[in-house]
Short mmCIF file of C-alpha atoms and ligand atoms in Angstrom, two decimals:
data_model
loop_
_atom_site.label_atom_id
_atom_site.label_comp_id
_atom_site.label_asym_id
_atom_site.label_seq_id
_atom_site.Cartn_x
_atom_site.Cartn_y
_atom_site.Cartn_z
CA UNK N 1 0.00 0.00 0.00
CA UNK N 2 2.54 2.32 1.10
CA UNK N 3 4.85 2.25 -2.03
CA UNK N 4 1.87 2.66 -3.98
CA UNK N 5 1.10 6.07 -2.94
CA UNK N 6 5.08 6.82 -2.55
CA UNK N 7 5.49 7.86 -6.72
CA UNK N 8 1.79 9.24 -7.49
CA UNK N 9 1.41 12.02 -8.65
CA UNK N 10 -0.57 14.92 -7.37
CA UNK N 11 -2.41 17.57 -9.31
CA UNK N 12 -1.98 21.37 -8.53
CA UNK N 13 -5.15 22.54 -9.18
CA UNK N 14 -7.88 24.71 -7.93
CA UNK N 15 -8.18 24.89 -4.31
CA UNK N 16 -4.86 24.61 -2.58
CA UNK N 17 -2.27 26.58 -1.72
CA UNK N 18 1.49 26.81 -0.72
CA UNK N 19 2.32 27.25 2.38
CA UNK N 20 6.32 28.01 2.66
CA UNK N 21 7.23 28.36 6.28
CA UNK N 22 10.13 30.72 7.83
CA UNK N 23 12.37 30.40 4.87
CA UNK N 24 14.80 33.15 6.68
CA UNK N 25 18.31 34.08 6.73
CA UNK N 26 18.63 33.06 10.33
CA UNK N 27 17.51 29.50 9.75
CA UNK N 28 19.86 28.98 6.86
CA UNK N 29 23.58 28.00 7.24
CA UNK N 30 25.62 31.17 8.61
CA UNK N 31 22.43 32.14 9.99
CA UNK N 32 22.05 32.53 13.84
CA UNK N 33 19.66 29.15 14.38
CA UNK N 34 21.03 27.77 11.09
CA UNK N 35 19.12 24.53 10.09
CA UNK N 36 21.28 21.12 8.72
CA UNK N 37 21.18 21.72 5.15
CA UNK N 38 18.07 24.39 5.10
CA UNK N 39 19.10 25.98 2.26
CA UNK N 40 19.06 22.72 0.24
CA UNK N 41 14.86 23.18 0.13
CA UNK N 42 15.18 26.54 -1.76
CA UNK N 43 15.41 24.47 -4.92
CA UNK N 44 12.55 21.83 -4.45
CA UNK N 45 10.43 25.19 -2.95
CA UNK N 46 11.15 26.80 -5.88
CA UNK N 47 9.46 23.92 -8.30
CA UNK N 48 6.56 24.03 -6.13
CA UNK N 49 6.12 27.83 -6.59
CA UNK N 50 6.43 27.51 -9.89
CA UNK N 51 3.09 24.97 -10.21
CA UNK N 52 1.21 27.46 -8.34
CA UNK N 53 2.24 30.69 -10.19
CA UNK N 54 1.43 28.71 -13.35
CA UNK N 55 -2.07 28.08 -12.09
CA UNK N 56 -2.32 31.37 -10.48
CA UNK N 57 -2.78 29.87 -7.02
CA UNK N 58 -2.08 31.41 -3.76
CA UNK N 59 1.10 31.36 -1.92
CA UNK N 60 1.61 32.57 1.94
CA UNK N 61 5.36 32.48 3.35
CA UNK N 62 5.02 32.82 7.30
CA UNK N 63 8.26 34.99 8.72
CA UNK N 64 9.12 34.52 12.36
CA UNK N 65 9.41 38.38 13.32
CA UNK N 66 10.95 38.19 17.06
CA UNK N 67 10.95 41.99 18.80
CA UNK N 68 14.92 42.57 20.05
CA UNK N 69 14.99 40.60 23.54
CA UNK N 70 12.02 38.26 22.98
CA UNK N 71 10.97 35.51 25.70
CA UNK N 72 12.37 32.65 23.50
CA UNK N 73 15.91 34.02 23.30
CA UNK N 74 18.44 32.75 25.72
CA UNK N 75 19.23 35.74 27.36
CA UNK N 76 15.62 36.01 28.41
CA UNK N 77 15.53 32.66 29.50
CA UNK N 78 14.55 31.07 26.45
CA UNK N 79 15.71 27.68 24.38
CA UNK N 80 16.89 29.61 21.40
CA UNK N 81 19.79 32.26 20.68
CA UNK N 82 18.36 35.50 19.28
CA UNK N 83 17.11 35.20 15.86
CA UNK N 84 15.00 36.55 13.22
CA UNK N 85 14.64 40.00 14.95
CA UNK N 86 12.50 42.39 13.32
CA UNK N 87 14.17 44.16 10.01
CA UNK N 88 17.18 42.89 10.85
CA UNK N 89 18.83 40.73 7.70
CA UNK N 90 18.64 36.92 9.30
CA UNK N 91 14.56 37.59 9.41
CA UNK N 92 14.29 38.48 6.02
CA UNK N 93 13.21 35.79 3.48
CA UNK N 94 15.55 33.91 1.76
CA UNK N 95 16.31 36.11 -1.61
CA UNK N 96 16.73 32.66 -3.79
CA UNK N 97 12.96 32.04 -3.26
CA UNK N 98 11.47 33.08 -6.03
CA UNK N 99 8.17 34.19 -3.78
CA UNK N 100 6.16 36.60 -6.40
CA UNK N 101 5.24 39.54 -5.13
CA UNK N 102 1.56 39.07 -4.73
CA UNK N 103 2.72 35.87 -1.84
CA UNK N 104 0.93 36.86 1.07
CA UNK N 105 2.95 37.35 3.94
CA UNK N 106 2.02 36.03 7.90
CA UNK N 107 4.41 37.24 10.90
CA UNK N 108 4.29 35.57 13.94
CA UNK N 109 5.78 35.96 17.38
CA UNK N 110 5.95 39.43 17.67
CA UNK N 111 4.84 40.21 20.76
CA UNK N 112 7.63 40.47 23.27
CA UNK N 113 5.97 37.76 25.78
CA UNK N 114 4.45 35.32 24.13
CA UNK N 115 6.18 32.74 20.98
CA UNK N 116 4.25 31.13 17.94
CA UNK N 117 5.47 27.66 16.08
CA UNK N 118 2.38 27.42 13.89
CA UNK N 119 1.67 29.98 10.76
CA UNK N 120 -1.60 29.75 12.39
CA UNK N 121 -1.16 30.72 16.12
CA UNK N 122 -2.42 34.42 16.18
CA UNK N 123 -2.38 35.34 12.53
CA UNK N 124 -5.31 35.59 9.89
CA UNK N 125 -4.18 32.79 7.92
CA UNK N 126 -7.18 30.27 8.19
CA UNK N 127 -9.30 33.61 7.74
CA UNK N 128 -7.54 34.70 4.49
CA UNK N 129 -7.28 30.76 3.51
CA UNK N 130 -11.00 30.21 4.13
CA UNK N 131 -11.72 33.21 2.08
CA UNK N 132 -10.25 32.18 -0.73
CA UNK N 133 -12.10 28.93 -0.88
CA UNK N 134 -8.73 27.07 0.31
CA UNK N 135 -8.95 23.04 1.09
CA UNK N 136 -5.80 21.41 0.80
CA UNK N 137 -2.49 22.94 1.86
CA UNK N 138 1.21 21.81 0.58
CA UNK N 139 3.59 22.79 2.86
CA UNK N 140 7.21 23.30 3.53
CA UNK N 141 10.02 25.37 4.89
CA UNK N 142 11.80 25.64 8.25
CA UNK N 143 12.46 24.16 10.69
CA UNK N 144 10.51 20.86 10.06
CA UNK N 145 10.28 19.69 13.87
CA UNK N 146 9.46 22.75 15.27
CA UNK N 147 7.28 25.48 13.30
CA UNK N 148 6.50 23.14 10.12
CA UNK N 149 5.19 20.15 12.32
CA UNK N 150 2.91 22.95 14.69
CA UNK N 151 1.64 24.17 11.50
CA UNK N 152 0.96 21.17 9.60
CA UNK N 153 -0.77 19.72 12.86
CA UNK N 154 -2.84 23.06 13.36
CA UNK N 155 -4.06 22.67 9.87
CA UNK N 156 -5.19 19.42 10.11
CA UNK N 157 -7.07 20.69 13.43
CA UNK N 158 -8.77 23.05 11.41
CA UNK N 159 -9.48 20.50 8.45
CA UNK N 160 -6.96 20.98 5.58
CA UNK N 161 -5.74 18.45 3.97
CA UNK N 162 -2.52 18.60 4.04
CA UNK N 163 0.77 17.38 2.24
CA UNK N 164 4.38 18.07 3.62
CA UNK N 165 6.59 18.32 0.71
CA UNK N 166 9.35 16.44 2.31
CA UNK N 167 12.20 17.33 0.00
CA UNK N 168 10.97 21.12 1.29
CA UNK N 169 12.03 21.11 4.29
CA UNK N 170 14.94 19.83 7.01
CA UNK N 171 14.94 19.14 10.64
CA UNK N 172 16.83 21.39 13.14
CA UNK N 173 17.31 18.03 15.11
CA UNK N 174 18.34 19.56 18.48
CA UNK N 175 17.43 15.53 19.17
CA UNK N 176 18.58 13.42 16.58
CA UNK N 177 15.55 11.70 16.51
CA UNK N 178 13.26 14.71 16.28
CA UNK N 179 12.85 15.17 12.54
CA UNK N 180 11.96 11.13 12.14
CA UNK N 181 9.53 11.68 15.24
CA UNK N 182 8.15 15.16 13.42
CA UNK N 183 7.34 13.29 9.98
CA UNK N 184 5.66 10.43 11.92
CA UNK N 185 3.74 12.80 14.45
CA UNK N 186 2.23 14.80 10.83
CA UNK N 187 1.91 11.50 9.27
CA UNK N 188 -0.36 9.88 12.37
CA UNK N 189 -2.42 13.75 12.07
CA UNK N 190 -3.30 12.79 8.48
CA UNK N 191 -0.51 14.54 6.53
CA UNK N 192 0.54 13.02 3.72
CA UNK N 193 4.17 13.14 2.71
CA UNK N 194 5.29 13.67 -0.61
CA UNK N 195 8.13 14.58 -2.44
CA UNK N 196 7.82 18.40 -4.89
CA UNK N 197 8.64 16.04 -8.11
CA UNK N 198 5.57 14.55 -7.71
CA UNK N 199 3.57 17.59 -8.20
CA UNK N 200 1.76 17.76 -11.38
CA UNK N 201 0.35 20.91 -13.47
C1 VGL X 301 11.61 28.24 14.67
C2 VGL X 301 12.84 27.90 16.57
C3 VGL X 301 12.53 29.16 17.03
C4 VGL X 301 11.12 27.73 13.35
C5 VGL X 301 11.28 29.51 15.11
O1 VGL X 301 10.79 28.52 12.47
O2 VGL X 301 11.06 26.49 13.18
N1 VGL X 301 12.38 27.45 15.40
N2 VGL X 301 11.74 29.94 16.28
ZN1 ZN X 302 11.56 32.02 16.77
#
């Protein structure tokens, strides 16, 4: 069963959209919370963006947009070192993405006291999804075990179907086993994993 589904192909079509999560300098190797190999999903990313500019679909790319001396940073008592402060040039978007410019764009954790994993957690997203008749997300970006995973799992919470582009997106593994455990965790929610060369137009 399972190597049945492994090489199908799946239609873009009308309906879904690409969701491309926290594809910033700071998660990207010389970054400050650089992912394994993060910048090797710029190039499967940019396949899938070019289905859905070809169809004239809608694209979101969530930005994590930390305030200077936010509550997850170290100094503050946080897990992570500072990253992806506001303006600053690790939390802008990855220039190789070649987003157009009509992408919509979703911060998230930019209040001071409070942090947000999922695309979802505080923004309009599902709102501006909803409204545009949205069903089925495709998703990738960084990092997969942290703000991918919370998104894909919100969306399935809020009934998208959903389909991690695998090749889209890397682990930041502070566990070794957390990416494995992320994919499984998304799987088990009802995500389906795929690869971006099985998109079709
Ligand atoms: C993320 C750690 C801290 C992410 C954001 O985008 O996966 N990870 N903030
Ligand atoms: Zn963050």
């Amino acid at each position: 069963m399972a190597d049945v589904t492994e090489h199908h192909e799946v239609r873009v079509q009308e309906g879904d959209s690409l969701i491309i999560i926290d594809l910033q300098n700071d998660f990207l190797p010389g970054g400050n919370l650089p992912v394994p190999q993060g910048d090797q999903v710029i190039e499967p990313l940019n396949r899938a963006i070019f289905h859905f500019k070809e169809k004239d679909l809608p694209i979101f790319a969530s930005r994590d947009w930390h305030p200077a001396g936010h509550i997850s940073f170290e100094a503050q008592g946080g897990p992570w070192p500072p990253h992806c402060v506001q303006n600053s040039k690790g939390a802008s978007l990855a220039s190789e993405l070649d987003l157009p410019c009509q992408a919509g764009i979703v911060s998230k954790g930019s209040s001071p006291d409070t942090d947000q994993y999922s695309a979802f957690d505080g923004t309009d997203l599902d709102f501006q999804l909803k409204n545009l008749r949205v069903t089925r997300l495709m998703v990738g970006g960084l990092a997969q075990d942290i703000c991918v995973r919370q998104t894909v799992l919100d969306a399935r919470r809020l009934g998208y179907e959903v389909y991690l582009l695998e090749d889209g997106t890397r682990p930041v593994n502070q566990e070794s086993e957390d990416g494995e455990q992320s994919l499984a965790e998304m799987e088990e929610a009802g995500a389906r994993l795929i690869e971006t060369g099985q998109l079709i137009m």
